[in-house]
XYZ file of C-alpha atoms in Angstrom:
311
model
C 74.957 53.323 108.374
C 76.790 50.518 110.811
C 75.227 50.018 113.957
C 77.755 51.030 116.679
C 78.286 48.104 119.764
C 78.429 49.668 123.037
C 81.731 48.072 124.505
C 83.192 49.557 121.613
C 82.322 53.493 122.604
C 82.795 53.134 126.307
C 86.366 52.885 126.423
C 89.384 53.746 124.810
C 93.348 53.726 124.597
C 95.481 55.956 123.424
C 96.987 53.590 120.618
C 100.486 54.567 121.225
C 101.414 54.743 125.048
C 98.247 51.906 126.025
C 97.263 55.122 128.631
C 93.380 54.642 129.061
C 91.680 57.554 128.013
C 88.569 59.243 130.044
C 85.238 59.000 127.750
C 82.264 61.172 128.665
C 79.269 59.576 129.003
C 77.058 62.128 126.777
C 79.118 62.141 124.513
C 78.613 57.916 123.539
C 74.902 58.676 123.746
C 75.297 61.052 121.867
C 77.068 58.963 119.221
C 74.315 56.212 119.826
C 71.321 58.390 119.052
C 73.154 60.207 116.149
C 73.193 56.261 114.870
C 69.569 55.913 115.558
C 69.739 54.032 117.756
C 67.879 54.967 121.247
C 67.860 51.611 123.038
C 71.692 51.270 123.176
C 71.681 54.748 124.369
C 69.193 54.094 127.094
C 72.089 51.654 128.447
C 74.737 53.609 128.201
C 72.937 56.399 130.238
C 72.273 53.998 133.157
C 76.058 53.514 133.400
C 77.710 55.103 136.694
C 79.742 58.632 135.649
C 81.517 61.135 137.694
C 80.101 64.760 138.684
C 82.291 65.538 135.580
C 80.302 63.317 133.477
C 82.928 60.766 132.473
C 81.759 57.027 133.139
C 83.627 55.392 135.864
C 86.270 53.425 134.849
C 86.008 51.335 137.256
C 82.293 50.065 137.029
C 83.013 49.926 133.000
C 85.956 47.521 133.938
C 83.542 45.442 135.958
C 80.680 45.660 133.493
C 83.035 44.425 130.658
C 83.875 41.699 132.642
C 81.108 40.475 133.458
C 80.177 40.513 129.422
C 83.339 38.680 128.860
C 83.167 35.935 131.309
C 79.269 35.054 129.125
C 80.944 35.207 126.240
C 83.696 32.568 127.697
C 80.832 30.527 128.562
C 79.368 30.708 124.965
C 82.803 29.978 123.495
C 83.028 26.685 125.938
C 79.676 25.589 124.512
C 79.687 26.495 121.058
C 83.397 24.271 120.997
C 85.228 27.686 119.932
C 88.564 25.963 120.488
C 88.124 22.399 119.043
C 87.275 24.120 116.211
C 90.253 25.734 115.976
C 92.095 23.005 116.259
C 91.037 21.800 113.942
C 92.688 24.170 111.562
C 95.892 25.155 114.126
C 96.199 21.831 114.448
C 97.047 21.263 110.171
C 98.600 24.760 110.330
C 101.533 24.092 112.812
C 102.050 20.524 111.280
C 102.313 22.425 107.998
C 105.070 24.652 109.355
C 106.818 22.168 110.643
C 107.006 20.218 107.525
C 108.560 23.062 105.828
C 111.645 23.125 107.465
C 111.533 27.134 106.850
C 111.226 27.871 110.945
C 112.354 25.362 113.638
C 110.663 25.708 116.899
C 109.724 27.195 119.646
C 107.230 28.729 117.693
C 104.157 31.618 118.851
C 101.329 31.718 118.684
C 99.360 34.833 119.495
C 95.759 35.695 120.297
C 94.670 38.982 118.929
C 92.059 41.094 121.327
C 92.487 38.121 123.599
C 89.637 39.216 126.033
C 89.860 37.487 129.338
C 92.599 34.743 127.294
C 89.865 31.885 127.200
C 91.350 30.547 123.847
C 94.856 30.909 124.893
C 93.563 29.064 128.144
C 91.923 26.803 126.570
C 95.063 25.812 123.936
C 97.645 25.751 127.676
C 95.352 23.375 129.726
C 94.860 20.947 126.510
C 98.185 21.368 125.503
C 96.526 20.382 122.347
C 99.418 22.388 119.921
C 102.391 21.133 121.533
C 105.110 22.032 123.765
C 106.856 24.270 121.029
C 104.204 26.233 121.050
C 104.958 29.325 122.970
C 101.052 31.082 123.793
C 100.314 34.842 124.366
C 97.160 36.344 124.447
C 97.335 40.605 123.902
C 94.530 42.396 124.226
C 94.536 46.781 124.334
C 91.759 46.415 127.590
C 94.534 46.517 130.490
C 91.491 44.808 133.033
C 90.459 42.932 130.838
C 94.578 41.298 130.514
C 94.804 41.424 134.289
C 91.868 39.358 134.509
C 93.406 36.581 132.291
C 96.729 36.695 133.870
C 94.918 36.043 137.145
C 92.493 32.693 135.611
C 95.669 31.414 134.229
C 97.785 31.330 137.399
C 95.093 30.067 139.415
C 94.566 27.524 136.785
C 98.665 26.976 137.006
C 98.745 27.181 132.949
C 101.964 27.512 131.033
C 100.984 30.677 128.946
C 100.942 34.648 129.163
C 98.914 37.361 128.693
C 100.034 41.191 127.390
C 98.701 44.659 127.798
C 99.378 46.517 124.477
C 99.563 46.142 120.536
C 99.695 42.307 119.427
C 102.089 44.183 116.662
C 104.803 45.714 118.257
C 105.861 42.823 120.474
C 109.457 42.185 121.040
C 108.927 38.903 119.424
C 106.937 38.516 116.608
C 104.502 35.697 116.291
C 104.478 32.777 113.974
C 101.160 32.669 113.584
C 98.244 35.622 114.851
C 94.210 34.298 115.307
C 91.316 36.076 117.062
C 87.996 35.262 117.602
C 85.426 37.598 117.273
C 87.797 40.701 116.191
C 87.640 40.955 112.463
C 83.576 42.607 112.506
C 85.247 45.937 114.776
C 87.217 46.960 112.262
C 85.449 48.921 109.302
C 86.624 50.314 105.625
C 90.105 50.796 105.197
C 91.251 49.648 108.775
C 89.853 45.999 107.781
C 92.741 46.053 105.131
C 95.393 47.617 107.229
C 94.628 44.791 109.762
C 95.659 42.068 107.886
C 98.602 44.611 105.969
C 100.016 44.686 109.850
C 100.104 40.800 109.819
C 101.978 40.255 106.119
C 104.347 42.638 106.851
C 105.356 40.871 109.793
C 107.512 38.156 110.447
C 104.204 35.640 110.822
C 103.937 32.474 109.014
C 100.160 32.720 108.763
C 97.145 34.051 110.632
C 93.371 32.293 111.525
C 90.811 34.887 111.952
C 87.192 33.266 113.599
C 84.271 35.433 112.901
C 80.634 35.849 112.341
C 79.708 34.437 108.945
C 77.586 37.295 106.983
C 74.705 35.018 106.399
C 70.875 36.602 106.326
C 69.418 34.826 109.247
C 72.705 35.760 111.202
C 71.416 39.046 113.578
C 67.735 36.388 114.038
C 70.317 33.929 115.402
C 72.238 35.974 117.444
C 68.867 37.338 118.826
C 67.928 34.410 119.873
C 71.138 32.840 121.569
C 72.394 36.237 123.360
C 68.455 37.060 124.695
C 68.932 33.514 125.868
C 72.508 33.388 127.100
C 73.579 36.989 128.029
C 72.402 38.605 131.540
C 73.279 42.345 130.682
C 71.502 44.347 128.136
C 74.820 45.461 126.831
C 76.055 42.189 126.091
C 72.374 41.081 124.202
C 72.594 44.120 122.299
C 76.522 44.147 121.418
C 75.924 40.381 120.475
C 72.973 41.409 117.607
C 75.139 44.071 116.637
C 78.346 42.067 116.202
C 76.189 39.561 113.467
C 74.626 42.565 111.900
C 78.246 43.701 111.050
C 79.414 40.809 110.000
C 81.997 41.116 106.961
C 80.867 39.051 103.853
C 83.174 36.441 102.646
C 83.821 38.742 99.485
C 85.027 41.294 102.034
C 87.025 39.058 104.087
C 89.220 37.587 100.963
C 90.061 41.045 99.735
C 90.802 42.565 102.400
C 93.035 39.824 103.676
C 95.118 39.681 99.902
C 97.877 41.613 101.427
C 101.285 41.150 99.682
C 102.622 37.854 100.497
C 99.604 36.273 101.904
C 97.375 34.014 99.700
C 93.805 34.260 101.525
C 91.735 31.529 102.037
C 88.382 30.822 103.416
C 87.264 27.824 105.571
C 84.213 26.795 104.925
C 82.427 29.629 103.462
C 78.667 30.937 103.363
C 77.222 28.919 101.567
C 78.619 26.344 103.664
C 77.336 27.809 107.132
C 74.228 27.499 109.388
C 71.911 30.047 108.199
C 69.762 29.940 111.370
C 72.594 30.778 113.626
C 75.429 32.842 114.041
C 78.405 30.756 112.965
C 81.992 31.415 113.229
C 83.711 30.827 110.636
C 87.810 31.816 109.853
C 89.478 33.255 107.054
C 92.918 31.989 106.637
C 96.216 33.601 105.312
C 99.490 31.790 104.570
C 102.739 32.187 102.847
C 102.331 30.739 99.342
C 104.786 28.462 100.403
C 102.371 26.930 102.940
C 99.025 26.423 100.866
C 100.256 22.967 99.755
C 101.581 21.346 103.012
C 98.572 22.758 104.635
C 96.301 21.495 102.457
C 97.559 17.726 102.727
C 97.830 18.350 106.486
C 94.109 18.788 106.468
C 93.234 15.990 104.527
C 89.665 15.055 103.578
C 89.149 18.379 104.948
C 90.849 20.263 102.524
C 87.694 20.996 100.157
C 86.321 22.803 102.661
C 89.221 25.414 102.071
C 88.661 27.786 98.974
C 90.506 30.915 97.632
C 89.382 34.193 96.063
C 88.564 32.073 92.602
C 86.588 29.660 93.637
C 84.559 31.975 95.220
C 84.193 34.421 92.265
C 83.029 31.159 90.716
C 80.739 30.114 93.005
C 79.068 33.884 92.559
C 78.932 34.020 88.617
């Protein structure tokens, strides 16, 4: 049985309207202790609720946050968007050198959180200037928060309440830190079948590399970094559902998409949790993308060299 992360229970969103949805606060302890798990559910129960028993929206807005703006400071120092660049970087130059879509092109940040990546990408201006950036998250404070850190930092990008899917304008290429581990089973698959079917060039998914010393890690950097106890225990969680790389390739082989992996397990830090994408392009693109990345480019593998890596 998964362990269940806190921020994940607390609020929800009717999928198809973006209405928020009230959430009863016995009924997520509930949940929790059903899952075994008594210390998340000890949190939960000192969150604020109405006489009704559903937890205040407004204190869950403030309390997620809060969590958010730690994790922005974790992304700044583990280098979250160099290293993205450093893929993004190869991936637009690839699509460029295909000819198949001129500019302005999108690029769009999926579960965007308070937008630190798409902040990050405006105030280096590190992909360009036809590089249109929009950061979409489902968590309308969490959207209103980024909108507001990206005006006062005068930055040349936007932020959306809603489904990173059904935009009016589709992007060229999706990425998302930190996503991939909330989805489980057949939603994992349906995820990246969203993003093939679409009009996108590629996508560049960061997250937690399954490794064994991964949830000792996180332990260790969250109890050291992270004020609240929902964000220490959230961030233990998060490594201790990490997808394995075997996971990560299937489920990203939607039609149309050739998967890759950058950097893989065997390739990561075992003593901490390390980020770590998986990659899809167009077939089209594996080539250019490759050369774009150079010496680099080794560090890239598909499904087969991982099945032979395994054997």
């Amino acid at each position: 049985m998964h362990r269940l992360e806190i921020s994940d229970l607390i609020t929800a969103v009717d999928p198809h309207t973006g209405h928020r949805l009230p959430v009863r606060r016995d009924e997520v302890i509930r949940r929790l202790r059903d899952n075994g798990d008594e210390r998340a559910a000890r949190i939960v129960a000192g969150l604020p609720a109405g006489a009704d028993g559903v937890l205040d929206p407004q204190a869950v807005d403030r309390l997620l946050i809060s969590v958010h703006t730690e994790l922005q400071r974790l992304s700044e120092e583990l280098r979250i968007g160099e290293r993205l660049m450093d893929l993004l970087g190869p991936l637009f130059d690839a699509i460029r050198a295909t000819g198949g879509e001129s500019g302005p092109y999108r690029l769009v940040d999926v579960g965007c959180g308070l937008g630190y990546l798409i902040r990050w990408l405006a105030a280096t201006n590190a992909l360009g200037a036809d590089v249109e950036l929009v950061g979409v998250d489902l968590d309308a404070a969490l959207v209103g928060e980024a909108e507001q850190l990206a005006r006062a930092e005068e930055l040349d990008c936007r932020f959306v309440h809603g489904n990173a899917f059904d935009l009016p304008q589709a992007a060229t290429v999706y990425v998302s830190t930190g996503v991939l581990h909330h989805f489980r089973g057949p939603a994992l698959a349906e995820f990246f079948q969203a993003q093939a079917a679409s009009p996108a060039q590629a996508f560049c998914h960061f997250d937690i590399a399954a490794t064994g010393l991964a949830p000792i890690g996180a332990w260790i950097f969250h109890r050291a970094r992270m004020r609240h106890p929902l964000g220490r225990h959230d961030g233990v969680v998060s490594a201790e559902r990490a997808h394995s790389d075997e996971t990560l390739l299937s489920a990203a082989a939607a039609p149309g998409i050739r998967p890759l992996l950058y950097e893989p397990r065997g390739a990561a830090n075992p003593f901490c949790t390390t980020l770590r994408p998986v990659i899809g392009v167009r077939p089209y693109l594996e080539a250019p993308l490759r050369r774009a990345l150079g010496r680099s480019e080794r560090r890239l593998v598909g499904p087969e060299h991982l099945a032979e890596a395994t054997r």
